[in-house]
PDB file of C-alpha atoms in Angstrom:
ATOM      1  CA  MET O   1      12.809  -2.938  25.417  1.00 75.00           C
ATOM      2  CA  PRO O   2      14.617  -1.414  22.363  1.00 82.00           C
ATOM      3  CA  LYS O   3      17.903  -1.551  24.276  1.00 90.00           C
ATOM      4  CA  GLN O   4      17.319  -5.225  25.122  1.00 90.00           C
ATOM      5  CA  LEU O   5      16.532  -6.010  21.479  1.00 90.00           C
ATOM      6  CA  ALA O   6      19.692  -4.241  20.340  1.00 86.00           C
ATOM      7  CA  GLU O   7      21.828  -6.083  22.865  1.00 93.00           C
ATOM      8  CA  GLN O   8      20.278  -9.537  22.746  1.00 95.00           C
ATOM      9  CA  CYS O   9      18.699 -10.025  19.292  1.00 95.00           C
ATOM     10  CA  ASN O  10      19.983 -10.019  15.754  1.00 93.00           C
ATOM     11  CA  PHE O  11      18.449  -8.254  12.773  1.00 90.00           C
ATOM     12  CA  LEU O  12      16.381 -11.227  11.595  1.00 93.00           C
ATOM     13  CA  GLU O  13      14.987 -11.867  15.075  1.00 96.00           C
ATOM     14  CA  VAL O  14      13.777  -8.264  15.257  1.00 95.00           C
ATOM     15  CA  CYS O  15      12.276  -8.536  11.756  1.00 94.00           C
ATOM     16  CA  TYR O  16      10.431 -11.675  12.826  1.00 96.00           C
ATOM     17  CA  LEU O  17       9.180  -9.858  15.931  1.00 96.00           C
ATOM     18  CA  LEU O  18       7.857  -6.966  13.837  1.00 94.00           C
ATOM     19  CA  ILE O  19       6.080  -9.293  11.407  1.00 94.00           C
ATOM     20  CA  TYR O  20       4.683 -11.924  13.771  1.00 95.00           C
ATOM     21  CA  GLY O  21       4.498 -10.043  17.090  1.00 95.00           C
ATOM     22  CA  GLU O  22       6.828 -12.363  19.010  1.00 97.00           C
ATOM     23  CA  LEU O  23      10.466 -13.346  19.022  1.00 97.00           C
ATOM     24  CA  PRO O  24      11.140 -16.604  17.199  1.00 98.00           C
ATOM     25  CA  ASN O  25      12.344 -19.807  18.771  1.00 98.00           C
ATOM     26  CA  ALA O  26      15.344 -21.506  17.145  1.00 97.00           C
ATOM     27  CA  ALA O  27      13.240 -23.537  14.681  1.00 98.00           C
ATOM     28  CA  GLN O  28      11.127 -20.550  13.671  1.00 98.00           C
ATOM     29  CA  LEU O  29      14.234 -18.415  13.145  1.00 97.00           C
ATOM     30  CA  GLU O  30      15.877 -21.074  10.983  1.00 96.00           C
ATOM     31  CA  ASN O  31      12.678 -21.462   8.923  1.00 96.00           C
ATOM     32  CA  PHE O  32      12.497 -17.668   8.491  1.00 96.00           C
ATOM     33  CA  ARG O  33      16.181 -17.490   7.513  1.00 93.00           C
ATOM     34  CA  SER O  34      15.648 -20.333   5.053  1.00 93.00           C
ATOM     35  CA  SER O  35      12.653 -18.578   3.480  1.00 93.00           C
ATOM     36  CA  LEU O  36      14.700 -15.420   3.017  1.00 92.00           C
ATOM     37  CA  ARG O  37      17.548 -17.325   1.361  1.00 90.00           C
ATOM     38  CA  ARG O  38      15.100 -19.017  -0.996  1.00 91.00           C
ATOM     39  CA  HIS O  39      13.721 -15.701  -2.269  1.00 93.00           C
ATOM     40  CA  THR O  40      16.839 -13.559  -2.825  1.00 91.00           C
ATOM     41  CA  MET O  41      16.938 -13.968  -6.592  1.00 92.00           C
ATOM     42  CA  LEU O  42      15.063 -11.615  -8.903  1.00 93.00           C
ATOM     43  CA  HIS O  43      13.053 -12.752 -11.885  1.00 92.00           C
ATOM     44  CA  GLU O  44      15.477 -12.605 -14.795  1.00 92.00           C
ATOM     45  CA  ASP O  45      13.068 -10.399 -16.781  1.00 92.00           C
ATOM     46  CA  MET O  46      13.583  -7.664 -14.196  1.00 92.00           C
ATOM     47  CA  ARG O  47      17.088  -7.132 -15.585  1.00 87.00           C
ATOM     48  CA  LEU O  48      15.406  -5.574 -18.612  1.00 89.00           C
ATOM     49  CA  PHE O  49      14.033  -2.853 -16.334  1.00 92.00           C
ATOM     50  CA  TYR O  50      17.504  -2.073 -15.045  1.00 91.00           C
ATOM     51  CA  ASN O  51      18.767  -1.685 -18.589  1.00 88.00           C
ATOM     52  CA  GLY O  52      16.122   1.004 -19.181  1.00 91.00           C
ATOM     53  CA  PHE O  53      17.603   3.388 -16.611  1.00 90.00           C
ATOM     54  CA  PRO O  54      20.230   5.948 -17.597  1.00 87.00           C
ATOM     55  CA  ARG O  55      23.725   5.247 -16.294  1.00 80.00           C
ATOM     56  CA  LYS O  56      23.629   8.353 -14.103  1.00 83.00           C
ATOM     57  CA  ALA O  57      20.222   7.601 -12.539  1.00 87.00           C
ATOM     58  CA  HIS O  58      20.230   7.906  -8.762  1.00 89.00           C
ATOM     59  CA  PRO O  59      20.231   4.457  -7.085  1.00 89.00           C
ATOM     60  CA  MET O  60      17.224   5.408  -4.906  1.00 92.00           C
ATOM     61  CA  ALA O  61      15.134   6.240  -7.980  1.00 93.00           C
ATOM     62  CA  ILE O  62      16.059   2.879  -9.487  1.00 91.00           C
ATOM     63  CA  LEU O  63      15.381   1.074  -6.192  1.00 92.00           C
ATOM     64  CA  SER O  64      11.903   2.549  -5.729  1.00 95.00           C
ATOM     65  CA  SER O  65      10.943   1.689  -9.300  1.00 95.00           C
ATOM     66  CA  MET O  66      12.195  -1.862  -8.944  1.00 94.00           C
ATOM     67  CA  VAL O  67      10.349  -2.419  -5.658  1.00 94.00           C
ATOM     68  CA  SER O  68       7.152  -1.198  -7.340  1.00 93.00           C
ATOM     69  CA  SER O  69       7.718  -3.577 -10.242  1.00 93.00           C
ATOM     70  CA  LEU O  70       7.722  -6.594  -7.892  1.00 92.00           C
ATOM     71  CA  SER O  71       3.917  -6.424  -7.788  1.00 89.00           C
ATOM     72  CA  ALA O  72       3.871  -7.428 -11.455  1.00 91.00           C
ATOM     73  CA  TYR O  73       5.600 -10.688 -10.545  1.00 91.00           C
ATOM     74  CA  HIS O  74       3.966 -11.452  -7.201  1.00 88.00           C
ATOM     75  CA  PRO O  75       0.201 -10.870  -6.795  1.00 83.00           C
ATOM     76  CA  ASP O  76      -0.945  -8.660  -3.957  1.00 83.00           C
ATOM     77  CA  THR O  77      -3.755 -10.733  -2.498  1.00 87.00           C
ATOM     78  CA  PRO O  78      -4.709 -11.239   1.156  1.00 87.00           C
ATOM     79  CA  GLU O  79      -3.519 -14.854   0.945  1.00 89.00           C
ATOM     80  CA  GLU O  80      -0.076 -13.770  -0.263  1.00 91.00           C
ATOM     81  CA  VAL O  81       0.640 -10.976   2.241  1.00 92.00           C
ATOM     82  CA  GLU O  82       2.982 -13.038   4.430  1.00 91.00           C
ATOM     83  CA  ASN O  83       4.805 -14.501   1.422  1.00 92.00           C
ATOM     84  CA  ASN O  84       5.169 -11.053  -0.127  1.00 94.00           C
ATOM     85  CA  ILE O  85       6.652  -9.644   3.086  1.00 94.00           C
ATOM     86  CA  VAL O  86       9.300 -12.379   3.035  1.00 94.00           C
ATOM     87  CA  ARG O  87       9.886 -11.919  -0.702  1.00 94.00           C
ATOM     88  CA  LEU O  88      10.347  -8.179  -0.330  1.00 94.00           C
ATOM     89  CA  MET O  89      12.739  -8.588   2.593  1.00 94.00           C
ATOM     90  CA  ALA O  90      14.714 -11.227   0.715  1.00 92.00           C
ATOM     91  CA  LYS O  91      14.861  -9.356  -2.579  1.00 94.00           C
ATOM     92  CA  LEU O  92      15.553  -5.874  -1.225  1.00 92.00           C
ATOM     93  CA  PRO O  93      19.324  -6.365  -0.687  1.00 89.00           C
ATOM     94  CA  THR O  94      19.581  -7.736  -4.241  1.00 92.00           C
ATOM     95  CA  ILE O  95      17.550  -4.825  -5.631  1.00 94.00           C
ATOM     96  CA  CYS O  96      19.706  -2.349  -3.653  1.00 90.00           C
ATOM     97  CA  ALA O  97      22.936  -3.881  -4.884  1.00 89.00           C
ATOM     98  CA  PHE O  98      21.751  -4.096  -8.509  1.00 91.00           C
ATOM     99  CA  SER O  99      20.507  -0.487  -8.339  1.00 90.00           C
ATOM    100  CA  TYR O 100      23.859   0.741  -7.075  1.00 88.00           C
ATOM    101  CA  LYS O 101      25.788  -1.301  -9.633  1.00 88.00           C
ATOM    102  CA  GLN O 102      23.544   0.031 -12.403  1.00 88.00           C
ATOM    103  CA  SER O 103      24.126   3.628 -11.320  1.00 85.00           C
ATOM    104  CA  VAL O 104      27.916   3.228 -11.474  1.00 86.00           C
ATOM    105  CA  GLY O 105      27.907   1.197 -14.695  1.00 87.00           C
ATOM    106  CA  GLN O 106      29.166  -2.054 -13.186  1.00 90.00           C
ATOM    107  CA  PRO O 107      27.839  -5.573 -13.805  1.00 91.00           C
ATOM    108  CA  HIS O 108      25.184  -6.918 -11.452  1.00 90.00           C
ATOM    109  CA  ILE O 109      26.285  -9.498  -8.899  1.00 89.00           C
ATOM    110  CA  TYR O 110      23.847 -12.245  -7.935  1.00 91.00           C
ATOM    111  CA  PRO O 111      23.305 -13.151  -4.277  1.00 92.00           C
ATOM    112  CA  ARG O 112      24.886 -16.258  -2.771  1.00 91.00           C
ATOM    113  CA  SER O 113      22.841 -18.661  -0.656  1.00 85.00           C
ATOM    114  CA  ASP O 114      25.799 -19.401   1.617  1.00 88.00           C
ATOM    115  CA  LEU O 115      25.994 -15.798   2.857  1.00 86.00           C
ATOM    116  CA  THR O 116      23.982 -14.163   5.598  1.00 82.00           C
ATOM    117  CA  PHE O 117      21.318 -11.536   4.914  1.00 75.00           C
ATOM    118  CA  ALA O 118      23.773  -8.692   5.605  1.00 77.00           C
ATOM    119  CA  GLY O 119      26.624 -10.591   3.968  1.00 82.00           C
ATOM    120  CA  ASN O 120      24.756 -10.780   0.686  1.00 78.00           C
ATOM    121  CA  PHE O 121      24.066  -7.070   0.748  1.00 75.00           C
ATOM    122  CA  LEU O 122      27.767  -6.352   1.181  1.00 81.00           C
ATOM    123  CA  HIS O 123      28.702  -8.970  -1.439  1.00 81.00           C
TER     124      HIS O 123
END
């Protein structure tokens, strides 16, 4: 089965499978993709956290701190579990990119809604 997934499914289809236990149909995949695009931005106050890290801080240390700080902005309740999974998936490429940019002293680049999930990470 892993070989079939690698050959026949894309990253988001496998993510959907891991979350919901089944591969998505076309409408479900588009809805999932749309949800991810809607949640890529970080709360602007989170930029203040980035400014608190030293320039030479390791990007992984920054990343783990920023992921932990998401719970301050999005409540961790049983009703919000599914939404928080999507939010975390959507925000993680932005957090990764901001963390790297912070560690090398470059300005943060916001995600673009016209790019794919992987495309935004590379952007």
